Coordinates of C-alpha atoms and ligand atoms in Angstrom, one line a residue:
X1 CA -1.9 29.7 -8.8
X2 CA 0.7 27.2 -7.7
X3 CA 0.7 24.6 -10.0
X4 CA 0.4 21.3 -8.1
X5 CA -2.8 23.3 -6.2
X6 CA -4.5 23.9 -9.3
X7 CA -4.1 20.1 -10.0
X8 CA -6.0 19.3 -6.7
X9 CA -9.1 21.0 -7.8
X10 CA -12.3 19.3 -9.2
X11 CA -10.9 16.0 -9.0
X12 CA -13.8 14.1 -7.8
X13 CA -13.1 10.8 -9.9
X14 CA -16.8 9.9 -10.4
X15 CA -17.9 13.2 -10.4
X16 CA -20.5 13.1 -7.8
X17 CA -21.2 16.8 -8.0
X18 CA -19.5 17.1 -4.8
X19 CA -17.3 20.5 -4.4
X20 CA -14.3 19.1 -2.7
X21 CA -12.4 21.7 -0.6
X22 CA -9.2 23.2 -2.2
X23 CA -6.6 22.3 0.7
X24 CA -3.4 24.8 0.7
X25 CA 0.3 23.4 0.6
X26 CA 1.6 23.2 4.5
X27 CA 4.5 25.0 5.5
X28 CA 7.0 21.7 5.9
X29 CA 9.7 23.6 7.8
X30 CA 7.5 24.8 10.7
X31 CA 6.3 21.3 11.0
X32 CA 9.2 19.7 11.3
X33 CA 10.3 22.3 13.8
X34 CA 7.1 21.7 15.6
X35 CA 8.1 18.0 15.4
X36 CA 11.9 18.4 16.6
X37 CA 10.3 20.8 19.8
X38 CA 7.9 17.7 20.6
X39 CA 10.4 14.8 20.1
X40 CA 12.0 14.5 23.8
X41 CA 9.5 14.9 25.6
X42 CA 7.5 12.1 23.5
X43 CA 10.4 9.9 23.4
X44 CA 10.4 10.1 28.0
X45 CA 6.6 9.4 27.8
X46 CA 6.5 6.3 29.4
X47 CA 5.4 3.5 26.8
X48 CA 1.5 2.5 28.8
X49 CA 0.6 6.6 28.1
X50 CA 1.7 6.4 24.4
X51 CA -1.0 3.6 24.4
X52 CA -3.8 5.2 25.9
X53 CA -3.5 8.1 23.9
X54 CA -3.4 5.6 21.0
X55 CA -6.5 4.2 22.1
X56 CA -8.4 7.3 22.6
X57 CA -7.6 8.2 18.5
X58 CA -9.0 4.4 18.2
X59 CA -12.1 5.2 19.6
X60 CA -12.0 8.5 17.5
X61 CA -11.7 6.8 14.1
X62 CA -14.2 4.2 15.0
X63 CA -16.5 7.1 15.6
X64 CA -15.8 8.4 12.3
X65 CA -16.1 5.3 10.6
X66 CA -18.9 6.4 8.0
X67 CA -17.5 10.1 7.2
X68 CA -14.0 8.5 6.7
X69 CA -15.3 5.7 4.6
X70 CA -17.5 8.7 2.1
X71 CA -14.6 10.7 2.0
X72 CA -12.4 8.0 0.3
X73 CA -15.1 6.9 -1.8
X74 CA -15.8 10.3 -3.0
X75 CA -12.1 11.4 -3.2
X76 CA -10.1 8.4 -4.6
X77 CA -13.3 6.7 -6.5
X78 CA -13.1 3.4 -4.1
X79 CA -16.4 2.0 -3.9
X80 CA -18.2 2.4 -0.3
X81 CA -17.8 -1.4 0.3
X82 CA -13.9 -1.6 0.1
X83 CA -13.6 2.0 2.0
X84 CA -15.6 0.9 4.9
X85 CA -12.7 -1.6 4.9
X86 CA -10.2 0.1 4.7
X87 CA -11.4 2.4 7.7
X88 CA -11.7 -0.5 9.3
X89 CA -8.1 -2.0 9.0
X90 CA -7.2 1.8 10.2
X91 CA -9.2 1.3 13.2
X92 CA -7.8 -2.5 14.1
X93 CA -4.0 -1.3 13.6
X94 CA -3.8 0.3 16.7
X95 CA -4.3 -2.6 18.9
X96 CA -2.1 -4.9 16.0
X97 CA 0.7 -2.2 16.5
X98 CA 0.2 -1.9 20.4
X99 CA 0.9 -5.8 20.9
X100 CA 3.8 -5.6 18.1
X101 CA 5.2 -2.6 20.3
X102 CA 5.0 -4.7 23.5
X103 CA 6.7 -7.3 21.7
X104 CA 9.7 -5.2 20.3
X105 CA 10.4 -2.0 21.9
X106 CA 11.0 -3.5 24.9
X107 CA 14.7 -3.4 26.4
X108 CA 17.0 -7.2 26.0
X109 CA 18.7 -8.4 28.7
X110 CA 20.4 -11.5 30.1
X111 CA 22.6 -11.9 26.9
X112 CA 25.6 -13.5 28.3
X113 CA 29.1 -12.0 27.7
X114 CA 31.6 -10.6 30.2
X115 CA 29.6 -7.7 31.3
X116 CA 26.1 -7.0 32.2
X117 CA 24.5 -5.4 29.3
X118 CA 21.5 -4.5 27.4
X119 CA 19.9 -4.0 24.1
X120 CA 17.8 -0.8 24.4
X121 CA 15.8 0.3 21.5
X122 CA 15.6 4.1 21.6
X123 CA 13.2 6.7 19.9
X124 CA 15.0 8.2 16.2
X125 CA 12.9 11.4 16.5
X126 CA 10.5 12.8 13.2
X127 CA 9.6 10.6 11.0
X128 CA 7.9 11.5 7.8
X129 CA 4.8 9.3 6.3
X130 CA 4.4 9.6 2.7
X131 CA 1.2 7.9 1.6
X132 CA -0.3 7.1 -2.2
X133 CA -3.6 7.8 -3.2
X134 CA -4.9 3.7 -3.3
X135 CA -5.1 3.3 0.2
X136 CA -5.1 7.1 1.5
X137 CA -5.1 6.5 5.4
X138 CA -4.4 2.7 5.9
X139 CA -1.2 2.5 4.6
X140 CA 0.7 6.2 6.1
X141 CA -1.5 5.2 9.2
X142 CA 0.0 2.0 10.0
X143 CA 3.4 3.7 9.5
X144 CA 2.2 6.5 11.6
X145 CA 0.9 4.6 14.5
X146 CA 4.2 2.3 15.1
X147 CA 6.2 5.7 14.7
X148 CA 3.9 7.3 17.6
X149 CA 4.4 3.8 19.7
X150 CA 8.0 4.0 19.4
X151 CA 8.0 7.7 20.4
X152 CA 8.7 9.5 17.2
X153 CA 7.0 12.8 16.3
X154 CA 5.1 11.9 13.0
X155 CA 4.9 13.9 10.1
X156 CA 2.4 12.8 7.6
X157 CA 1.9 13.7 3.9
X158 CA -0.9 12.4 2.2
X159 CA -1.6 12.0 -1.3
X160 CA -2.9 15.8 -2.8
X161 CA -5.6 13.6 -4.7
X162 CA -6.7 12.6 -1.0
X163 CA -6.5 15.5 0.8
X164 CA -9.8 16.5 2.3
X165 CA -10.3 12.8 4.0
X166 CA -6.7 12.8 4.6
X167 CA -7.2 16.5 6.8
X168 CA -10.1 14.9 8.7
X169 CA -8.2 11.4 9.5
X170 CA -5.5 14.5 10.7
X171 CA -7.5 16.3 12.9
X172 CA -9.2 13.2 14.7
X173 CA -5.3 11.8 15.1
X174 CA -3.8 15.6 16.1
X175 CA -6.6 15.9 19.0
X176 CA -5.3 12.9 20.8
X177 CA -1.4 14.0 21.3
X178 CA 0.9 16.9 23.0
X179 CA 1.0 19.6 20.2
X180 CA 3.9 19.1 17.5
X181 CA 3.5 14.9 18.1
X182 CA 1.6 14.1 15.3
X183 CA 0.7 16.4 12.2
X184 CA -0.3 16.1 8.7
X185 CA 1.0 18.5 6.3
X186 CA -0.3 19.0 2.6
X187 CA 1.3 19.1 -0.7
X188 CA 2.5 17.3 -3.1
X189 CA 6.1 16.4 -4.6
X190 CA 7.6 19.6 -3.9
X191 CA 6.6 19.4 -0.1
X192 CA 7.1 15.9 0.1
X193 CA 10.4 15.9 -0.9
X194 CA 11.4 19.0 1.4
X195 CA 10.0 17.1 3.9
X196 CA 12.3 13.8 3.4
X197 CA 14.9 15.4 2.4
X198 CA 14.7 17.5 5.4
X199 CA 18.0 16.9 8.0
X200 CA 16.3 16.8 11.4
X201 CA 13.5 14.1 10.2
X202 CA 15.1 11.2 11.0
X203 CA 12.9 8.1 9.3
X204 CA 11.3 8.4 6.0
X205 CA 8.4 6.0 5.4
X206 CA 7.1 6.3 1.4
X207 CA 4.5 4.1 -0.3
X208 CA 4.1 4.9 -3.6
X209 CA 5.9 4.3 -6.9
X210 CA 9.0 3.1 -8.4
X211 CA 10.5 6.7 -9.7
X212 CA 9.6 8.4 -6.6
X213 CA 11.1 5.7 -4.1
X214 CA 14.3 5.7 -6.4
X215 CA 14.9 9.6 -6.4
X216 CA 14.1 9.5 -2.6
X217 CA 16.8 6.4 -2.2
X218 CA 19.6 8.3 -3.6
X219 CA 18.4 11.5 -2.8
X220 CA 19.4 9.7 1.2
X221 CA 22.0 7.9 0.1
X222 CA 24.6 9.9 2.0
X223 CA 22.6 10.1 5.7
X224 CA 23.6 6.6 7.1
X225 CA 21.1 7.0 10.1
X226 CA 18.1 8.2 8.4
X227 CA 16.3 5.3 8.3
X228 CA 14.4 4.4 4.6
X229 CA 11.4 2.2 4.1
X230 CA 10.1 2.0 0.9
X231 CA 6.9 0.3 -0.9
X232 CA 6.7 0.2 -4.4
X233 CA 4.9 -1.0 -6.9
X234 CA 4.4 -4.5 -8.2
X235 CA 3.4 -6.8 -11.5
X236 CA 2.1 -9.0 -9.8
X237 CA 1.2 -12.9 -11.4
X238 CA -1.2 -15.6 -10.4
X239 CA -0.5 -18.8 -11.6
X240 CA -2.9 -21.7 -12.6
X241 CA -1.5 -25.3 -12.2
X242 CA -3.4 -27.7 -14.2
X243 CA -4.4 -29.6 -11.0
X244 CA -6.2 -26.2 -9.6
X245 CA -9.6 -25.7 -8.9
X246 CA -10.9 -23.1 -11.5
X247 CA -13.4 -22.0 -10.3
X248 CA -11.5 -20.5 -7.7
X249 CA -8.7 -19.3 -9.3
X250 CA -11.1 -17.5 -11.7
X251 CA -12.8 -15.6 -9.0
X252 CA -9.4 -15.0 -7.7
X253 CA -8.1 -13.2 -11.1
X254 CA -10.9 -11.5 -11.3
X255 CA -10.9 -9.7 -7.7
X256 CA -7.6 -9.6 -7.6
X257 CA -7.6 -7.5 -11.0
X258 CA -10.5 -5.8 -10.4
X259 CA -10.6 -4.4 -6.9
X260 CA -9.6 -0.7 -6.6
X261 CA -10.2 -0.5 -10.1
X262 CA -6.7 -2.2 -10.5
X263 CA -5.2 0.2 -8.7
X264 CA -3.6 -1.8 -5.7
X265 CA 0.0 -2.4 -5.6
X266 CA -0.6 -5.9 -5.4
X267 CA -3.4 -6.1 -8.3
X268 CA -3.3 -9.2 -10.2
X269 CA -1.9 -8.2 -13.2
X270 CA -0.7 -11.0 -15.2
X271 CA -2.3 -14.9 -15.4
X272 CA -0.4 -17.5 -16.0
X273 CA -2.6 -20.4 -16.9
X274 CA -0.7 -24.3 -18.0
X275 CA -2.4 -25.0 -21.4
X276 CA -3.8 -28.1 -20.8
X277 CA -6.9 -26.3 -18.5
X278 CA -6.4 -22.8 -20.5
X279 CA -9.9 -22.8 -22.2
X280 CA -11.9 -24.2 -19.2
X281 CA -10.1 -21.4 -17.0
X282 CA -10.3 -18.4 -19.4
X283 CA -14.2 -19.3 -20.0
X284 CA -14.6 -19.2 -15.9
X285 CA -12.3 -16.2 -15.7
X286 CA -14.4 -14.0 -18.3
X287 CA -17.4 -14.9 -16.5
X288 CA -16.2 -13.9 -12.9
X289 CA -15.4 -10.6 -14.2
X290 CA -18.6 -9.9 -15.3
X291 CA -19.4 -8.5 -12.2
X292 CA -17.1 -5.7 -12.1
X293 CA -19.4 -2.9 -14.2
X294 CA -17.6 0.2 -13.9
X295 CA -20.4 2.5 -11.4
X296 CA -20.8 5.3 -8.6
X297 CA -18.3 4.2 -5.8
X298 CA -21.3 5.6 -3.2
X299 CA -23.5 3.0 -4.3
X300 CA -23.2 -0.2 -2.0
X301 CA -23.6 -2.4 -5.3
X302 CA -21.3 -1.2 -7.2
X303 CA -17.7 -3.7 -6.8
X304 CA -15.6 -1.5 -9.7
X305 CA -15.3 2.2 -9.1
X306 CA -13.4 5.0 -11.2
X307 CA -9.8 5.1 -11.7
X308 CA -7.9 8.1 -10.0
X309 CA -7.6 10.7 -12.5
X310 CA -7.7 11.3 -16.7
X311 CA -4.3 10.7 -17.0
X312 CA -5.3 7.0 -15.5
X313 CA -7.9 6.5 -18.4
X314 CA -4.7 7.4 -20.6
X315 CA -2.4 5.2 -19.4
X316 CA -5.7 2.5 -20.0
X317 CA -6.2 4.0 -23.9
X318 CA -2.6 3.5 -24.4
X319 CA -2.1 -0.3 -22.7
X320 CA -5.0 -1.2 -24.9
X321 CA -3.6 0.1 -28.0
X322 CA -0.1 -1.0 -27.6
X323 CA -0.1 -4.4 -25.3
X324 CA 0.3 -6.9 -28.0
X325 CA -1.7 -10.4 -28.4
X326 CA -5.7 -11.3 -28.8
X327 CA -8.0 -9.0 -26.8
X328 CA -10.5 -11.8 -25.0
X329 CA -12.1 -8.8 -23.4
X330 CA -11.8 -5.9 -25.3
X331 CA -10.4 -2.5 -23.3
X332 CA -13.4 0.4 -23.2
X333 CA -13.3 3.3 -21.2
X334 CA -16.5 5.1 -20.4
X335 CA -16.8 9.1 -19.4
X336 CA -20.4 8.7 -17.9
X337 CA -22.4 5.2 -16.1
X338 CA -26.1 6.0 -15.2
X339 CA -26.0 9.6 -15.9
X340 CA -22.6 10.0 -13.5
X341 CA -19.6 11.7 -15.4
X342 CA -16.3 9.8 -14.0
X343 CA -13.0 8.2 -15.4
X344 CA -14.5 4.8 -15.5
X345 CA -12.8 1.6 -17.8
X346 CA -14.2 -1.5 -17.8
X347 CA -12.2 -4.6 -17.4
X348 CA -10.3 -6.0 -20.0
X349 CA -8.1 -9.2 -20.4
X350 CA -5.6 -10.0 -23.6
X351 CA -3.7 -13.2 -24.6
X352 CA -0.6 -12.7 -24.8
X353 CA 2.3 -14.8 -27.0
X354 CA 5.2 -12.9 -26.4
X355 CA 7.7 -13.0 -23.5
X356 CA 5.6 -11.1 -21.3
X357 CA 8.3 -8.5 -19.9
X358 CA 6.6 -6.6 -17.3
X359 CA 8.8 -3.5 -16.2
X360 CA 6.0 -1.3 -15.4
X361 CA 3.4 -1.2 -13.4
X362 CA -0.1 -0.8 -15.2
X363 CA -2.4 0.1 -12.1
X364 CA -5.7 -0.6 -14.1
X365 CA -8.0 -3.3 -14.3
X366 CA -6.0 -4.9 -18.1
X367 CA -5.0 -8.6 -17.1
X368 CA -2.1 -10.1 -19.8
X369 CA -3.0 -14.1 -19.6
X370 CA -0.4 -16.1 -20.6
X371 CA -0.1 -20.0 -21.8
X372 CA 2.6 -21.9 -20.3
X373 CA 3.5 -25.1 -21.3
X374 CA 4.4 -26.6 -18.3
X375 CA 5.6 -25.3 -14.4
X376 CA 9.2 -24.5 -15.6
X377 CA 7.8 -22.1 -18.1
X378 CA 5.0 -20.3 -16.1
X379 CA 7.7 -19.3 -13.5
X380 CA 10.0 -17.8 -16.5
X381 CA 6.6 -15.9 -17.6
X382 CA 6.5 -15.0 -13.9
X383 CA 9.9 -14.0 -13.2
X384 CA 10.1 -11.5 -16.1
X385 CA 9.7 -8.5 -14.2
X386 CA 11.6 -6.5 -12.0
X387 CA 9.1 -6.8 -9.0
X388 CA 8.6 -8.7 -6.7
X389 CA 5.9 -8.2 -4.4
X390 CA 3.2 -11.2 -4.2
X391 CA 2.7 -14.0 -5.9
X392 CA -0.3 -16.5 -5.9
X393 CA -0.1 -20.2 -7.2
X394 CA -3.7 -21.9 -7.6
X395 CA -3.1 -26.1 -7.6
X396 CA -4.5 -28.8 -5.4
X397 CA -0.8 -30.2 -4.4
X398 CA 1.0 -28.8 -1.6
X399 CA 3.9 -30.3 -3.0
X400 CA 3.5 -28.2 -6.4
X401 CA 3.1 -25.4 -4.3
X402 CA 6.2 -25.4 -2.6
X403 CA 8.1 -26.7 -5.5
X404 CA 7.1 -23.3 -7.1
X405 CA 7.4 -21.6 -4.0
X406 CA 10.9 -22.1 -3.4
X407 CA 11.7 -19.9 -6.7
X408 CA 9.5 -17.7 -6.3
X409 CA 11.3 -14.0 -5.6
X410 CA 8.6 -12.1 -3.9
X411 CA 7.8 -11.1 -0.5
X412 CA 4.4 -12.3 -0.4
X413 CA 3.1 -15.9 -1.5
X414 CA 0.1 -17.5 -1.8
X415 CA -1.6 -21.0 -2.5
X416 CA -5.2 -21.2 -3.4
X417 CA -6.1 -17.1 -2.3
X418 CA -5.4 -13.5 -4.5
X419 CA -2.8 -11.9 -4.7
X420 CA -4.7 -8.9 -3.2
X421 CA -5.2 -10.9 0.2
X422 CA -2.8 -9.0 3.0
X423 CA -4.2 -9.3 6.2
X424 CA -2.4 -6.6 9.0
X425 CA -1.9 -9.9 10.8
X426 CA 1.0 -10.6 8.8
X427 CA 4.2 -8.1 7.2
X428 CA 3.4 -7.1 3.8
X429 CA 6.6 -5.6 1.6
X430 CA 8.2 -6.4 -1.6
X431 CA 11.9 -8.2 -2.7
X432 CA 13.7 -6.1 -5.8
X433 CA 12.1 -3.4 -7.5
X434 CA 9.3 -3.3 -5.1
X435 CA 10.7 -2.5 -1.6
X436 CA 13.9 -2.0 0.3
X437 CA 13.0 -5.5 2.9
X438 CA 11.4 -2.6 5.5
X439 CA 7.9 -4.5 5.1
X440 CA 5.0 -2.9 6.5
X441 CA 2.0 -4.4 8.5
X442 CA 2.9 -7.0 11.2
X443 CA 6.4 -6.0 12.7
X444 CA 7.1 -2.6 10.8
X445 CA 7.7 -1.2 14.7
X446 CA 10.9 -3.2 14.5
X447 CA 11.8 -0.4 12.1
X448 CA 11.4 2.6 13.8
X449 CA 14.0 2.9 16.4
X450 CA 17.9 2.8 17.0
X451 CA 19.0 -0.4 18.9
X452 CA 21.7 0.6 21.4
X453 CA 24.2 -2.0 23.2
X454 CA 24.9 -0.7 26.4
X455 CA 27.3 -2.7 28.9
X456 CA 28.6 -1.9 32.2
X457 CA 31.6 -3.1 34.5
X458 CA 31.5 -2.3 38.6
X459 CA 30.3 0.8 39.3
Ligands
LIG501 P1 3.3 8.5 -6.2 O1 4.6 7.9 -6.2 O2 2.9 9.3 -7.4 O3 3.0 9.4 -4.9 C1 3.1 8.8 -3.6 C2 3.3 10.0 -2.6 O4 4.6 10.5 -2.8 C3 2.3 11.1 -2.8 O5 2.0 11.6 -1.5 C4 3.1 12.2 -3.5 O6 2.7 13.5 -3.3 C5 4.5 11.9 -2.9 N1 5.7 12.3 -3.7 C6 5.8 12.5 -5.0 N2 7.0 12.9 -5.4 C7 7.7 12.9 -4.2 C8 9.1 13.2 -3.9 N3 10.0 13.6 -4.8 N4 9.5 13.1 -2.6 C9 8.6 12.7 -1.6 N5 7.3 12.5 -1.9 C10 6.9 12.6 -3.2 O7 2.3 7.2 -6.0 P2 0.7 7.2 -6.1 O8 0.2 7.3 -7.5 O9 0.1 8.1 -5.1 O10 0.4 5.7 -5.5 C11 0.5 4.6 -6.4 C12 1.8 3.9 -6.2 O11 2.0 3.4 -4.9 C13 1.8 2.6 -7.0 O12 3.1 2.5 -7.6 C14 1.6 1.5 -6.0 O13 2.1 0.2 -6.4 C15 2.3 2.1 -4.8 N6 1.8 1.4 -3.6 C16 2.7 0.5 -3.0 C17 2.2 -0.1 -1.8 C18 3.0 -1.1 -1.1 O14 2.7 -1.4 0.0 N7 4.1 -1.7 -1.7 C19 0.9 0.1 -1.4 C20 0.1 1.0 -2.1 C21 0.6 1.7 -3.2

């Protein structure tokens, strides 16, 4: 057996005695040709039909909320609270995207010059959706749904450690469009790869890590018009200002570090806390993270589920052995919780004295607090990482906030909230190591077609 497939099997992260289907690799050149066949005649649809067909996968997915919301739990380990929201951010994307779409894609006239003329933003043609495992059908769908707006065939690729709830988000999305429009193929590197690489698809959209988005980056390098958004990972830091409320900023660490079992791109996971409040907060802090008990991601209680796979809980083992400094909360994995075999961890949080260099990414609930002695040197602890995806400062002074603010190199900032809080409502992408300035959410429609300046003199 193929290796990647074998790697799909009995992956259940909480082992809920739940046989998940073993889904076969898709054959990524027929789908694209699929795709390339379906791409004119989706590009002349006229923009209200795009919408309504929209709509009807709206209602679709709505329908499905529950079964969606189970099969992320189950597949991916996110507890039943947080999947029922992310189904729910898939269902209120389509009318965010729609409004974005009447806002962008329309044609710009009346520019002045010494010809009529017009900006006209035309359809690219196949796009291919590459989506992690954290958020298995939010984030590809969001991607999907401006492509399919704009009038580009989509291609998406789930994760493989999603891909039962991933095929059912595909059939309820494939029922609603012209054959070849919109289709989900199944694999992992080896087909997503073919499938970016891949001449005739002419957008790539991948979420997912560092490595991958680099190979994929120069992998393109040389095809000017294929168009590259990329969302990586992140390290990211919340920073407590003396002046902050700590109660507050403790609950804050504590989601933001906990949620997903850590594994968001936008996890909280460094805290950067000015000595003079340091004990008050790190009491507060250990206390708010009481609450995250490692259990079954089906139960409605449970707030910290398992992480994704074994080699997860390794990663964990190894952080905890090797991060240096004083372990507040010590690191503890767990194979079974109330009799339910999983790859559970438990939260942990060390203090650190060192320079804090954060290159990678650590994608489980470990939290590095730092002590700084003042502002200037909480933003040094801050900036040393390559990322630069959100940022959160807690303080009761605007004017500290903006100070900070100002030299703050990421693409998302925040006073007073997590750094886990990204409403659609607003773009969501990262500066430097984390993202190519393509941000998804809000606005990503205004990356999915060619702009065209046309001008004419008399006829
Ligand atoms: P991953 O990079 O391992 O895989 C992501 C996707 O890429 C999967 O579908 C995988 O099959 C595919 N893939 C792997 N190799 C490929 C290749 N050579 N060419 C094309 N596709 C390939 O990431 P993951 O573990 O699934 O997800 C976690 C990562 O995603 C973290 O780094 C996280 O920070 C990041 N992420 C970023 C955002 C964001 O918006 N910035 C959001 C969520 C997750």
């Amino acid at each position: 057996m193929n290796g990647h497939l074998q790697s799909w099997r009995n992956r259940s992260p909480g082992d809920l005695a739940i046989e998940l289907s073993e889904i076969a690799a898709s054959d990524v050149p027929a789908a694209v040709e699929a795709a390339v066949g379906a791409a004119a005649e989706w590009a002349r649809t006229p923009l209200p039909e795009r919408i309504e067909r929209l709509r009807a996968a709206q209602q679709a997915l709505a329908a499905a909320k529950d079964e969606l919301a189970r099969g992320i739990a189950v597949e991916v380990g996110k507890p039943l609270t947080e999947a029922l929201g992310e189904v729910g951010a898939v269902v209120a994307k389509i009318d965010l995207t729609i409004a974005d779409a009447e806002r962008w894609l329309a044609d710009e006239g009346n520019l002045g010059g010494p010809h009529p003329a017009l900006v006209r933003r035309r359809a690219r043609g196949p796009a291919a959706v590459i989506g992690p495992f954290n958020f298995p059908l939010h984030l590809g769908h969001g991607a999907n749904v401006a492509h399919l707006l704009a009038g580009n065939p989509v291609i998406f690729k789930p994760s493989p450690l999603a891909a039962n709830v991933a095929a059912r988000y595909g059939e309820l999305m494939a029922a609603q469009f012209p054959p070849g429009v919109f289709q989900v193929v199944q694999g992992g590197g080896a087909e997503g790869e073919a499938l970016c690489l891949d001449p005739r698809v002419r957008s790539v959209c991948f979420t997912g890590s560092v490595p991958v988005g680099k190979a994929l980056a120069k992998a393109l390098a040389e095809d000017f018009s294929k168009e590259l958004a990329l969302e990586l990972g992140g390290s990211n830091a919340l920073i407590v200002c003396a002046d902050a409320d700590l109660e507050k900023a403790a609950h804050a660490a504590a989601a933001g570090a906990c949620l997903t079992a850590g594994q968001r791109c936008n996890a909280t996971s460094r805290v950067i806390v000015e000595r003079a409040v340091a004990n008050e907060f790190q009491r507060r802090f250990l206390d708010a993270l009481a609450v995250f008990q490692p259990g079954d991601p089906l139960l409605a209680t449970t707030q910290l589920g398992p992480v994704i796979s074994a080699a997860a809980v390794a990663r964990y083992e190894k952080l905890v052995a090797e991060t240096p400094g004083e372990w507040l909360l010590p690191g503890r994995a767990a194979a079974e919780v109330a009799g339910k075999r999983g790859h559970y961890v438990h939260p942990a949080v060390v203090l650190r004295c060192d320079d804090g260099a954060a290159d990678e990414e650590s994608f489980v609930p470990i939290v590095s607090l730092f002590l700084a002695d003042d502002l200037d040197s909480a933003l040094r602890l801050q900036s040393a990482t390559p990322f630069g995806l959100t940022a959160s400062v807690f303080t009761r002074s605007e004017a500290t906030f903006r100070a900070l603010g100002e030299r703050l190199q990421v693409g998302n900032l925040y006073a007073n909230l997590p750094t886990t809080f990204s409403p659609s409502t607003l773009p969501f992408g990262g500066l430097r190591a984390s993202g190519n300035s393509r941000p998804g959410g809000r606005g990503f429609i205004r990356f999915t077609t060619d702009e065209q300046a046309v001008q004419w003199a008399a006829w």
